[in-house]
Short mmCIF file of C-alpha atoms in Angstrom, two decimals:
data_model
loop_
_atom_site.label_atom_id
_atom_site.label_comp_id
_atom_site.label_asym_id
_atom_site.label_seq_id
_atom_site.Cartn_x
_atom_site.Cartn_y
_atom_site.Cartn_z
CA MET A 15 39.83 27.94 -17.48
CA LEU A 16 38.85 31.25 -15.94
CA THR A 17 35.06 31.32 -15.69
CA ARG A 18 34.12 34.38 -13.64
CA ILE A 19 35.14 37.70 -12.18
CA ASP A 20 35.60 36.40 -8.64
CA HIS A 21 36.31 39.70 -6.94
CA ILE A 22 37.71 43.20 -7.15
CA GLY A 23 40.28 43.86 -4.42
CA ILE A 24 40.10 47.40 -3.04
CA ALA A 25 42.75 48.72 -0.65
CA CYS A 26 41.61 51.09 2.11
CA PHE A 27 43.07 52.79 5.15
CA ASP A 28 40.16 52.01 7.49
CA LEU A 29 38.18 48.83 6.85
CA ASP A 30 35.29 49.70 9.17
CA LYS A 31 34.73 53.10 7.56
CA THR A 32 34.96 51.63 4.06
CA VAL A 33 32.53 48.82 4.87
CA GLU A 34 30.15 51.46 6.20
CA PHE A 35 30.52 53.52 3.00
CA TYR A 36 29.55 50.55 0.83
CA ARG A 37 26.62 49.69 3.12
CA ALA A 38 25.26 53.20 3.43
CA THR A 39 25.79 54.19 -0.22
CA TYR A 40 24.79 51.01 -2.07
CA GLY A 41 23.24 48.67 0.50
CA PHE A 42 26.04 46.10 0.13
CA GLU A 43 26.34 43.90 3.23
CA VAL A 44 29.35 42.06 4.63
CA PHE A 45 29.32 38.39 3.66
CA HIS A 46 32.54 37.37 5.42
CA THR A 47 35.46 38.90 7.30
CA GLU A 48 38.87 37.52 8.16
CA VAL A 49 42.46 38.38 8.92
CA ASN A 50 45.08 36.82 6.64
CA GLU A 51 48.36 37.17 8.53
CA GLU A 52 50.42 35.78 5.65
CA GLN A 53 49.06 38.45 3.29
CA GLY A 54 49.12 41.07 6.07
CA VAL A 55 45.51 42.13 5.58
CA ARG A 56 42.23 42.42 7.41
CA GLU A 57 39.44 42.03 4.90
CA ALA A 58 35.71 42.10 4.30
CA MET A 59 34.00 40.31 1.42
CA LEU A 60 30.80 41.90 0.09
CA LYS A 61 28.86 39.51 -2.16
CA ILE A 62 27.41 41.39 -5.15
CA ASN A 63 25.94 38.66 -7.37
CA GLU A 64 26.12 34.98 -8.19
CA THR A 65 27.72 33.85 -11.43
CA SER A 66 26.87 31.40 -14.21
CA ASP A 67 29.70 29.02 -13.24
CA GLY A 68 28.14 28.37 -9.81
CA GLY A 69 30.33 30.90 -8.00
CA ALA A 70 29.88 34.53 -7.04
CA SER A 71 31.41 37.97 -7.49
CA TYR A 72 32.54 39.97 -4.47
CA LEU A 73 34.13 43.22 -3.55
CA GLN A 74 37.09 42.46 -1.30
CA LEU A 75 37.94 45.40 0.96
CA LEU A 76 41.50 45.20 2.28
CA GLU A 77 43.14 47.05 5.18
CA PRO A 78 46.81 46.28 5.83
CA THR A 79 47.66 44.85 9.25
CA ARG A 80 51.25 46.08 8.90
CA GLU A 81 52.93 48.78 6.85
CA ASP A 82 55.44 46.40 5.27
CA SER A 83 52.76 44.12 3.79
CA ALA A 84 52.21 44.23 0.03
CA VAL A 85 48.93 46.09 0.47
CA GLY A 86 50.45 48.43 3.08
CA LYS A 87 53.26 49.43 0.73
CA TRP A 88 50.85 49.81 -2.18
CA LEU A 89 48.56 52.08 -0.14
CA ALA A 90 51.45 54.26 0.99
CA LYS A 91 52.41 54.78 -2.65
CA ASN A 92 49.01 54.99 -4.35
CA GLY A 93 46.39 55.86 -1.76
CA GLU A 94 43.05 54.09 -1.66
CA GLY A 95 41.73 52.40 -4.79
CA VAL A 96 41.52 49.20 -6.81
CA HIS A 97 44.49 47.03 -5.82
CA HIS A 98 43.83 43.91 -7.93
CA ILE A 99 41.23 41.95 -9.87
CA ALA A 100 40.61 38.22 -9.50
CA PHE A 101 39.30 35.57 -11.88
CA GLY A 102 37.73 32.34 -10.62
CA THR A 103 38.80 28.93 -11.94
CA GLU A 104 38.23 25.30 -10.97
CA ASP A 105 41.99 24.67 -11.35
CA VAL A 106 44.31 27.39 -10.13
CA ASP A 107 47.30 25.03 -10.30
CA GLY A 108 46.74 24.07 -13.93
CA ASP A 109 45.88 27.58 -15.07
CA ALA A 110 48.86 29.13 -13.26
CA ALA A 111 51.18 26.57 -14.87
CA ALA A 112 49.74 27.18 -18.34
CA ILE A 113 50.00 30.96 -17.94
CA ARG A 114 53.60 30.69 -16.68
CA GLU A 115 54.41 28.68 -19.83
CA LYS A 116 53.22 31.67 -21.87
CA GLY A 117 55.87 33.86 -20.23
CA VAL A 118 53.71 35.70 -17.69
CA ARG A 119 55.35 35.83 -14.26
CA VAL A 120 53.36 33.96 -11.60
CA LEU A 121 54.28 35.37 -8.19
CA TYR A 122 54.01 32.18 -6.07
CA ASP A 123 55.65 28.81 -6.73
CA GLU A 124 52.54 27.14 -5.30
CA PRO A 125 49.10 28.66 -4.65
CA ARG A 126 48.58 30.08 -1.16
CA ILE A 127 45.48 30.37 1.02
CA GLY A 128 43.18 33.30 0.20
CA SER A 129 39.74 34.43 1.37
CA MET A 130 37.34 31.84 2.73
CA GLY A 131 39.82 28.98 2.34
CA SER A 132 40.35 29.52 -1.38
CA ARG A 133 43.65 28.79 -3.13
CA ILE A 134 45.14 31.77 -4.92
CA THR A 135 48.06 33.04 -6.90
CA PHE A 136 48.96 36.35 -8.51
CA LEU A 137 50.33 37.38 -11.91
CA HIS A 138 52.87 40.17 -12.20
CA PRO A 139 51.12 43.43 -13.14
CA LYS A 140 53.95 44.42 -15.50
CA ASP A 141 53.15 41.31 -17.56
CA CYS A 142 49.39 42.07 -17.49
CA HIS A 143 49.17 45.63 -18.87
CA GLY A 144 49.41 47.16 -15.41
CA VAL A 145 46.76 45.02 -13.71
CA LEU A 146 47.72 42.95 -10.67
CA THR A 147 45.72 39.81 -11.47
CA GLU A 148 44.76 37.04 -9.06
CA LEU A 149 43.57 33.53 -9.92
CA VAL A 150 41.27 31.89 -7.35
CA THR A 151 39.91 28.42 -6.80
CA SER A 152 37.18 28.52 -4.16
CA ALA A 153 37.22 26.07 -1.27
CA LYS A 154 34.90 23.10 -1.56
CA PRO A 155 32.63 22.35 1.40
CA SER A 156 34.92 20.34 3.72
CA ALA A 157 34.87 16.54 3.39
CA ASP A 158 34.64 16.25 7.19
CA HIS A 159 31.60 18.46 7.24
CA SER A 160 29.94 16.60 4.37
CA SER A 161 30.54 13.19 5.91
CA ALA A 162 29.18 14.39 9.25
CA GLU A 163 25.89 15.00 7.46
CA HIS A 164 25.56 11.36 6.45
CA MET B 26 19.45 48.78 -6.51
CA LEU B 27 22.87 47.66 -7.70
CA THR B 28 22.65 43.96 -8.54
CA ARG B 29 25.89 42.98 -10.25
CA ILE B 30 29.48 43.81 -11.05
CA ASP B 31 28.79 44.91 -14.62
CA HIS B 32 32.38 45.48 -15.70
CA ILE B 33 35.91 46.43 -14.77
CA GLY B 34 37.22 49.27 -16.94
CA ILE B 35 40.91 48.88 -17.82
CA ALA B 36 42.82 51.68 -19.54
CA CYS B 37 45.48 50.68 -22.06
CA PHE B 38 47.77 52.36 -24.58
CA ASP B 39 47.10 49.92 -27.43
CA LEU B 40 43.70 48.25 -27.57
CA ASP B 41 44.65 45.63 -30.17
CA LYS B 42 47.69 44.47 -28.20
CA THR B 43 45.72 44.37 -24.95
CA VAL B 44 42.86 42.41 -26.52
CA GLU B 45 45.45 39.96 -27.85
CA PHE B 46 47.01 39.64 -24.34
CA TYR B 47 43.65 38.70 -22.81
CA ARG B 48 42.90 36.25 -25.64
CA ALA B 49 46.29 34.56 -25.64
CA THR B 50 46.71 34.44 -21.85
CA TYR B 51 43.19 33.56 -20.66
CA GLY B 52 41.19 32.68 -23.75
CA PHE B 53 38.84 35.66 -23.33
CA GLU B 54 37.20 36.66 -26.61
CA VAL B 55 35.89 40.03 -27.76
CA PHE B 56 32.12 40.28 -27.35
CA HIS B 57 31.69 43.82 -28.68
CA THR B 58 33.76 46.78 -29.85
CA GLU B 59 32.85 50.40 -30.35
CA VAL B 60 34.14 53.95 -30.40
CA ASN B 61 32.50 56.37 -27.97
CA GLU B 62 33.43 59.84 -29.24
CA GLU B 63 31.79 61.60 -26.30
CA GLN B 64 33.92 59.61 -23.83
CA GLY B 65 36.94 59.78 -26.16
CA VAL B 66 37.58 56.03 -26.11
CA ARG B 67 37.85 53.05 -28.39
CA GLU B 68 36.82 49.98 -26.43
CA ALA B 69 36.45 46.22 -26.43
CA MET B 70 34.08 44.34 -24.14
CA LEU B 71 35.15 40.82 -23.12
CA LYS B 72 32.27 38.86 -21.57
CA ILE B 73 33.50 36.80 -18.63
CA ASN B 74 30.34 35.35 -17.06
CA GLU B 75 26.60 35.82 -16.76
CA THR B 76 25.12 37.07 -13.50
CA SER B 77 22.21 36.11 -11.27
CA ASP B 78 20.27 39.29 -12.10
CA GLY B 79 20.03 38.34 -15.79
CA GLY B 80 23.00 40.46 -16.85
CA ALA B 81 26.68 39.74 -17.35
CA SER B 82 30.13 40.78 -16.18
CA TYR B 83 32.68 42.10 -18.66
CA LEU B 84 36.18 43.43 -18.86
CA GLN B 85 36.05 46.75 -20.69
CA LEU B 86 39.37 47.57 -22.35
CA LEU B 87 39.71 51.28 -23.10
CA GLU B 88 42.13 53.09 -25.40
CA PRO B 89 41.82 56.88 -25.57
CA THR B 90 41.03 58.36 -28.98
CA ARG B 91 42.51 61.71 -27.90
CA GLU B 92 45.00 62.77 -25.25
CA ASP B 93 42.63 65.27 -23.63
CA SER B 94 39.91 62.68 -22.92
CA ALA B 95 39.39 61.58 -19.32
CA VAL B 96 40.99 58.21 -20.02
CA GLY B 97 43.82 59.82 -21.98
CA LYS B 98 44.69 62.14 -19.11
CA TRP B 99 44.37 59.30 -16.59
CA LEU B 100 46.72 57.09 -18.63
CA ALA B 101 49.32 59.84 -18.96
CA LYS B 102 49.35 60.20 -15.17
CA ASN B 103 48.96 56.60 -14.02
CA GLY B 104 49.99 54.30 -16.85
CA GLU B 105 47.96 51.22 -17.74
CA GLY B 106 45.70 49.65 -15.12
CA VAL B 107 42.21 49.53 -13.65
CA HIS B 108 40.51 52.84 -14.45
CA HIS B 109 37.05 52.25 -12.93
CA ILE B 110 34.57 49.65 -11.74
CA ALA B 111 30.90 49.50 -12.71
CA PHE B 112 27.81 48.19 -10.98
CA GLY B 113 24.69 47.21 -12.90
CA THR B 114 21.23 48.44 -11.93
CA GLU B 115 17.75 48.45 -13.47
CA ASP B 116 17.41 52.16 -12.61
CA VAL B 117 20.50 54.30 -13.05
CA ASP B 118 18.42 57.49 -12.74
CA GLY B 119 16.87 56.53 -9.42
CA ASP B 120 20.06 55.11 -7.94
CA ALA B 121 22.12 58.12 -9.01
CA ALA B 122 19.57 60.48 -7.44
CA ALA B 123 19.50 58.49 -4.18
CA ILE B 124 23.30 58.37 -4.01
CA ARG B 125 23.55 62.12 -4.71
CA GLU B 126 21.15 62.68 -1.79
CA LYS B 127 23.67 60.91 0.45
CA GLY B 128 26.32 63.49 -0.43
CA VAL B 129 28.31 61.52 -3.00
CA ARG B 130 29.14 63.61 -6.06
CA VAL B 131 27.54 62.25 -9.26
CA LEU B 132 29.55 63.46 -12.24
CA TYR B 133 26.73 63.88 -14.80
CA ASP B 134 23.46 65.76 -14.37
CA GLU B 135 21.78 63.12 -16.51
CA PRO B 136 23.05 59.65 -17.47
CA ARG B 137 24.94 59.47 -20.77
CA ILE B 138 25.29 56.70 -23.35
CA GLY B 139 27.83 54.00 -22.49
CA SER B 140 28.82 50.66 -24.01
CA MET B 141 26.27 48.78 -26.09
CA GLY B 142 23.64 51.50 -25.74
CA SER B 143 23.62 51.42 -21.93
CA ARG B 144 22.91 54.51 -19.82
CA ILE B 145 25.70 55.37 -17.39
CA THR B 146 26.90 57.81 -14.82
CA PHE B 147 29.99 58.08 -12.63
CA LEU B 148 30.58 58.82 -8.95
CA HIS B 149 33.52 60.96 -7.87
CA PRO B 150 36.41 58.75 -6.76
CA LYS B 151 37.27 61.06 -3.87
CA ASP B 152 33.82 60.34 -2.42
CA CYS B 153 34.24 56.57 -2.98
CA HIS B 154 37.48 55.74 -1.15
CA GLY B 155 39.56 56.30 -4.28
CA VAL B 156 37.48 54.19 -6.66
CA LEU B 157 36.01 55.79 -9.79
CA THR B 158 32.63 54.08 -9.76
CA GLU B 159 30.19 53.79 -12.66
CA LEU B 160 26.50 52.91 -12.51
CA VAL B 161 25.08 51.19 -15.61
CA THR B 162 21.63 50.33 -16.87
CA SER B 163 21.90 48.02 -19.86
CA ALA B 164 19.97 48.76 -23.04
CA LYS B 165 16.76 46.82 -23.51
CA PRO B 166 16.21 45.16 -26.88
CA SER B 167 14.82 48.05 -28.94
CA ALA B 168 11.05 48.51 -29.06
CA ASP B 169 11.21 48.85 -32.85
CA HIS B 170 13.00 45.57 -33.12
CA SER B 171 10.58 43.82 -30.75
CA SER B 172 7.51 45.12 -32.55
CA ALA B 173 8.98 44.05 -35.89
CA GLU B 174 8.94 40.48 -34.58
CA HIS B 175 5.17 40.54 -34.03
#
């Protein structure tokens, strides 16, 4: 079950300038940055609020690391703007399977690794009224880390 | 201060079909519907989660009521998809004034009435890295209604 707006993914040409725009204009601070080579993006997560399911909502600012990445091709066609929206769930595998059963194309056979160790998949925008839609299950605190505390 | 993702505004050609897509695919239910003649839209709000500032995050599905409305023109050019994003604040007037001071174009001289009696304004997408950005202050329970309870 999808229980929150997890993030809004925004494609930009220059991550540092865009981060600075969000900081200077609204006071939003960077919560996390990473490079995801598989997705071909360098990204910054700005945490906006926490959510009633125990998660949070972020803006995800995305700069392509190569022109032939999905985000790179999208930017070349569309310019900067909202690239996708993402809903949070405890069970991305189960929800993706159920949604595929309903005839919506799910872009990955198995979820892949997204921001901050999450597991993600995408739904085809043409099956979702034009909206590229991501499903996200956040990473749990690692078992190794937890056990080290005891 | 902007304290939540208030909603994601999604433009669609047929509100009833799009509402049914979100219900059938994800189980999201309609929380509120209205027609905003000034904005030229018929809309449905789907509540996704509550937020740590005491508000909530919604999907706002928008069908134009006339072709020459902002959403109607946007749809004719872009097709269905994410039209804008909105941040919630306790003080849309103060935040809009502060953001205007920073050189970002604010589209209305004074906030106008948005969904569910909120007060809203928009920032020019060309000043916001391609993202049409709305600021929203939710309606308080009406004073008349509150006093009637006492």
